[in-house]
Short mmCIF file of C-alpha atoms and ligand atoms in Angstrom, two decimals:
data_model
loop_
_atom_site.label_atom_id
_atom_site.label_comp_id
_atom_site.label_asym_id
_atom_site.label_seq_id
_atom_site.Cartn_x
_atom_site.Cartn_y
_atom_site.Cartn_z
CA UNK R 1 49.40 267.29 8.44
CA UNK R 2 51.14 264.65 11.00
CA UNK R 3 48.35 262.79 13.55
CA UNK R 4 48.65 262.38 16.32
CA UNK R 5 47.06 259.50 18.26
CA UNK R 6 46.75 260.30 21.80
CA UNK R 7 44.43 259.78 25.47
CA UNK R 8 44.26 263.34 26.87
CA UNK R 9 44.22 262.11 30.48
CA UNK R 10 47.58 260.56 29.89
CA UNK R 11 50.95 262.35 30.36
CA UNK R 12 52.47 260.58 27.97
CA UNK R 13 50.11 261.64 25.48
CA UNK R 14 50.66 265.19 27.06
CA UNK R 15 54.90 265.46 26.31
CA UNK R 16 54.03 265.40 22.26
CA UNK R 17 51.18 267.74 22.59
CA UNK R 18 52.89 270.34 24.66
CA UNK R 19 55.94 270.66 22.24
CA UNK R 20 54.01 270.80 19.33
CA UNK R 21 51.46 273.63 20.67
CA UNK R 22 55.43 275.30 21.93
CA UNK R 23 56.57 275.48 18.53
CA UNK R 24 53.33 275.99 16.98
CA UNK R 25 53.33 272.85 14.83
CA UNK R 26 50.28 272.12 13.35
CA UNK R 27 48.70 268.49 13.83
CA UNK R 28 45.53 266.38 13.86
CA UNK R 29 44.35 264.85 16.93
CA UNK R 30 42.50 261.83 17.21
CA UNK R 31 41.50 260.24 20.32
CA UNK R 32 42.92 256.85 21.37
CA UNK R 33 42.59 255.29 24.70
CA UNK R 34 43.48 252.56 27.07
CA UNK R 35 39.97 253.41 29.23
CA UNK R 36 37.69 252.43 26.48
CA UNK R 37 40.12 249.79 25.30
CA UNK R 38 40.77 251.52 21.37
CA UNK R 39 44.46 251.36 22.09
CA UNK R 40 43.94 247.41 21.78
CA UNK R 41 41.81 247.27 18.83
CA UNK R 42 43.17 245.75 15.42
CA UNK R 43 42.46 249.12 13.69
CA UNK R 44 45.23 250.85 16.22
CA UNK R 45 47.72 247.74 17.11
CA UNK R 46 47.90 247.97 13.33
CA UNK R 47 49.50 251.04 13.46
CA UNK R 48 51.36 250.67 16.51
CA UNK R 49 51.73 246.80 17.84
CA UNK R 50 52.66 247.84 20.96
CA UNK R 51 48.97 249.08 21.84
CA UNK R 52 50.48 252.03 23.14
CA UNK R 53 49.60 255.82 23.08
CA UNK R 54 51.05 258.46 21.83
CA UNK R 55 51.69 257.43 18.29
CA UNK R 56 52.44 260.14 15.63
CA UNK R 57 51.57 259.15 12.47
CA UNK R 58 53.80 261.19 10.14
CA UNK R 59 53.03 263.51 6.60
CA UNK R 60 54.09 260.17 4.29
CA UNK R 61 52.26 257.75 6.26
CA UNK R 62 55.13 256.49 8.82
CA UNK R 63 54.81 255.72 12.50
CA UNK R 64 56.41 256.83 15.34
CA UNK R 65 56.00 255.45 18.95
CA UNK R 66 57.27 256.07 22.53
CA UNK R 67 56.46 259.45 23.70
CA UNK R 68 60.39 260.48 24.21
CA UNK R 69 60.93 259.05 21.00
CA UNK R 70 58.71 261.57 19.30
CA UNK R 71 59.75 264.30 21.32
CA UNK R 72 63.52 263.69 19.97
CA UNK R 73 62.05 263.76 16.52
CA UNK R 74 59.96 266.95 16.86
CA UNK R 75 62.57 268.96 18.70
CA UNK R 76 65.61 268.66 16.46
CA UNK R 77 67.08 271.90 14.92
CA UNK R 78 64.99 273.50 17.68
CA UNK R 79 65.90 275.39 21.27
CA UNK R 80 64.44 271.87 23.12
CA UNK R 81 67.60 270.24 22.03
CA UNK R 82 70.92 271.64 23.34
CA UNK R 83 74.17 271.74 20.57
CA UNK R 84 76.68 270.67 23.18
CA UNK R 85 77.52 267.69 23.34
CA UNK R 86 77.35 266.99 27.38
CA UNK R 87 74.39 268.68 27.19
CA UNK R 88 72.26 266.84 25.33
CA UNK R 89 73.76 263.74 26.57
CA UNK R 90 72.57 265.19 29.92
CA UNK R 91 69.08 265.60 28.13
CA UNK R 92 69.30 261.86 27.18
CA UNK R 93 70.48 260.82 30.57
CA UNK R 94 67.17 262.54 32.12
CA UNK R 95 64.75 260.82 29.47
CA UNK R 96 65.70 257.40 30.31
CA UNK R 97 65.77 258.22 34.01
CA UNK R 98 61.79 259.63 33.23
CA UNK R 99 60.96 256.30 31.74
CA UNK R 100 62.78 253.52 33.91
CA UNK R 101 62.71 255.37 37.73
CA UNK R 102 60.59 258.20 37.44
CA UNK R 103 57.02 256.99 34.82
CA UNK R 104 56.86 253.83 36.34
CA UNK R 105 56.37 254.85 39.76
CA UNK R 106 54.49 258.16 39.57
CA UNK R 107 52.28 257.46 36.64
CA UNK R 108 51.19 254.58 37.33
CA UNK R 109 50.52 255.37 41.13
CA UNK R 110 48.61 258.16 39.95
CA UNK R 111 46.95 255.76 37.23
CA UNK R 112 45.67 252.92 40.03
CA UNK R 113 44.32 255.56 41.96
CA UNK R 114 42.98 257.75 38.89
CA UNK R 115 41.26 255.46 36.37
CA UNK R 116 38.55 252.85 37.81
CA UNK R 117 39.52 249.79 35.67
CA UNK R 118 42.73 250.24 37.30
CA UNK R 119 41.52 249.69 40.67
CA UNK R 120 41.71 246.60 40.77
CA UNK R 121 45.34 246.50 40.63
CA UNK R 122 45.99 249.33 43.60
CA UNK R 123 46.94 246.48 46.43
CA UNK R 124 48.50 247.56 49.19
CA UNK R 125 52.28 246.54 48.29
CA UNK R 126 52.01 247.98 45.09
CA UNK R 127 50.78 251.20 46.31
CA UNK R 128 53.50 250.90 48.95
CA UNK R 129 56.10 250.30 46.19
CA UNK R 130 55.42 253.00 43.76
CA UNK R 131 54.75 255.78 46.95
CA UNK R 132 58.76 254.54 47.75
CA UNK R 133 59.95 254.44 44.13
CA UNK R 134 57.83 257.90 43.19
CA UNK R 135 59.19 259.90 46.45
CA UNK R 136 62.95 258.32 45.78
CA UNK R 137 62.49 260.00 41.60
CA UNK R 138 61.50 263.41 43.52
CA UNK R 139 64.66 263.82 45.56
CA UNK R 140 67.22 262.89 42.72
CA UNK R 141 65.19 265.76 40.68
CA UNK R 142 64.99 268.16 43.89
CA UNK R 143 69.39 267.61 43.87
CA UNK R 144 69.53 268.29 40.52
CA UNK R 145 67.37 271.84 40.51
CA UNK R 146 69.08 272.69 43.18
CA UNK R 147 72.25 273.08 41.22
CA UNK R 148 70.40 273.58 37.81
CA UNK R 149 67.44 275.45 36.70
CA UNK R 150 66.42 273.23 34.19
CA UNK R 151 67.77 269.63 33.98
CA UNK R 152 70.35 270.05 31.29
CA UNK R 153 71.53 273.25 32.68
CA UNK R 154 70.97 276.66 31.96
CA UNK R 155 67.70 276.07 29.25
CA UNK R 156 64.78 274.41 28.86
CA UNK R 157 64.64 270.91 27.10
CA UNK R 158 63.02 268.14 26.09
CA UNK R 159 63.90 266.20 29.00
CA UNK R 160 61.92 268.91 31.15
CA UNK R 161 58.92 268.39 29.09
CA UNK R 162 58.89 264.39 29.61
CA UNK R 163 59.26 265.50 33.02
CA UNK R 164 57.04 267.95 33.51
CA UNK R 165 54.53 265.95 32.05
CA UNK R 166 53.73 263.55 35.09
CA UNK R 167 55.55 265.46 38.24
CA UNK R 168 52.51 268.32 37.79
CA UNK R 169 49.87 265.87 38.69
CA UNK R 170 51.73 263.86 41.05
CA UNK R 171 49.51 265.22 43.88
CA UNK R 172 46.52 262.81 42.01
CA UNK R 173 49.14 259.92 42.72
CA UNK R 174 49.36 260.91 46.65
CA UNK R 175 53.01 262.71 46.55
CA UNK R 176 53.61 265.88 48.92
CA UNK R 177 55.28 268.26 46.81
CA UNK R 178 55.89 271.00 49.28
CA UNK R 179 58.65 268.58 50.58
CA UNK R 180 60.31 269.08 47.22
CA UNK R 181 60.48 272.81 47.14
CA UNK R 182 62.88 273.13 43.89
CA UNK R 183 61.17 270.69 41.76
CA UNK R 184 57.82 273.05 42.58
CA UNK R 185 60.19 276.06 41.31
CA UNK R 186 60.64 274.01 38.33
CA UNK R 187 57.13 273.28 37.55
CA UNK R 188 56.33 277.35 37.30
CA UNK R 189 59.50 277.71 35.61
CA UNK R 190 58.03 275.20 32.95
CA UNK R 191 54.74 276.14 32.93
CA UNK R 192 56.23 279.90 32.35
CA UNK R 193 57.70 278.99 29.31
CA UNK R 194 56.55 280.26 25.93
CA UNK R 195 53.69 278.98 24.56
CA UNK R 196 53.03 276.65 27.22
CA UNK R 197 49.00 274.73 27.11
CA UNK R 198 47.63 272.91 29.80
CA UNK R 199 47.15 269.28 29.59
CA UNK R 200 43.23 269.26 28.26
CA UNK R 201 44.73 271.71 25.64
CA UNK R 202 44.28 270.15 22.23
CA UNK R 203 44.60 271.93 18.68
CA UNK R 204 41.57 272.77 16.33
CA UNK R 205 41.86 270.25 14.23
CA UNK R 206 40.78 267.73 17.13
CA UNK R 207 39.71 264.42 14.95
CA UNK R 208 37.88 263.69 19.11
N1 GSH C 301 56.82 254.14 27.14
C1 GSH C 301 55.61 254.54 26.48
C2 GSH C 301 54.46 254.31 27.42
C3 GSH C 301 53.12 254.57 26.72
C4 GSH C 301 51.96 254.12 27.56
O1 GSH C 301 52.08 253.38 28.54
N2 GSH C 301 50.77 254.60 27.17
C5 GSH C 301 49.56 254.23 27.86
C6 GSH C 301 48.79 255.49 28.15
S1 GSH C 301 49.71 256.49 29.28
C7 GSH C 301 48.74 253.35 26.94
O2 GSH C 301 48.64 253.61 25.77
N3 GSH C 301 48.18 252.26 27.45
C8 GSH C 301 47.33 251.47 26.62
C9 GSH C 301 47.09 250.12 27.12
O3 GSH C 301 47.87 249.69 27.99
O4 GSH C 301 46.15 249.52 26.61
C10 GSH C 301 55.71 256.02 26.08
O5 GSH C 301 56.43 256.77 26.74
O6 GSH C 301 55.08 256.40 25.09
#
């Protein structure tokens, strides 16, 4: 059975567990974190030397980091990956935007205001910065739903579980979604999905 090394506060951590729990794929969960400082212990930077959750260890023993990463590897042959070509190049397109515009501002506003050791890092400017980045990620998503009910086009994808991932807990990094009225559409329309699990869900076979 694959593992699955993950922090269940992080969203990251969240992507891989909602798809799996989606297509009902069955996988060990052990508990890794960047709060009690495991994700920087030799045991885990072994495994991954990034020091980075989520890390799926797979069936023969190889690793597999980056949350989209493992996403792309878990959803192919499946509905979460579209077969035209635009399409999925569309998928792609909002993957990267979710890690270089839209993660680094709204996860990690919500993670200097969220976890304590973080704290220390929350200055003004940076708060500032991400609140300006975060909101900017929000209306480029808002114009795209308003066109699109999903972010590839007519189905659900991948890309709308990376983003789904950290835009329903934006309000715990200070962002207003009522002024992004679509993107809240989108969030029910995700969350209304088959075989959708909240983010404390984890499976049975929970190693933590
Ligand atoms: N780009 C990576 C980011 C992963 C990441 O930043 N994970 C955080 C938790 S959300 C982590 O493991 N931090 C550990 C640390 O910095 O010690 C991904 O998408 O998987």
């Amino acid at each position: 059975m694959p593992i699955l090394y993950s922090q269940l506060s992080s969203g990251n951590c969240y992507k891989p567990r909602l798809l799996m729990a989606k297509l009902g794929l069955p996988f060990e969960h052990v508990a890794v974190s960047s709060v009690d400082g495991s994700t920087r212990k030799p045991e885990f930077t072994a495994k991954n030397p990034n020091g980075k959750v989520p890390l799926l260890e797979l069936d023969d023993g190889r690793f597999l980091a980056e949350s989209n990463a493992i996403l792309l590897h878990l959803a192919e042959g499946t509905r979460f990956i579209p077969d035209d070509s635009y399409a999925r190049a569309l998928m792609y397109q909002w993957l990267f935007f979710e890690q270089y515009t839209h993660e680094p501002n709204i996860a990690v506003r919500r993670a200097l205001l969220v976890y304590p050791e973080r704290a220390k890092d929350a200055t003004p400017e940076r708060l500032a910065a991400t609140l300006e980045g975060g909101n900017k990620a929000l209306l480029v998503m808002e114009q795209q739903l308003q066109k699109t009910p999903y972010f590839a086009g007519d189905a659900i994808s991948i890309a709308d579980i990376a983003l789904y991932a950290y835009t329903h807990e934006a309000n715990q990094g200070g962002y207003d979604l009522s002024a992004y009225p679509s993107v809240a559409k989108w969030l029910s329309r995700v969350a209304g999905d088959d075989g959708h699990v909240p983010i404390t869900w984890l499976p049975e076979t929970s190693g933590s």
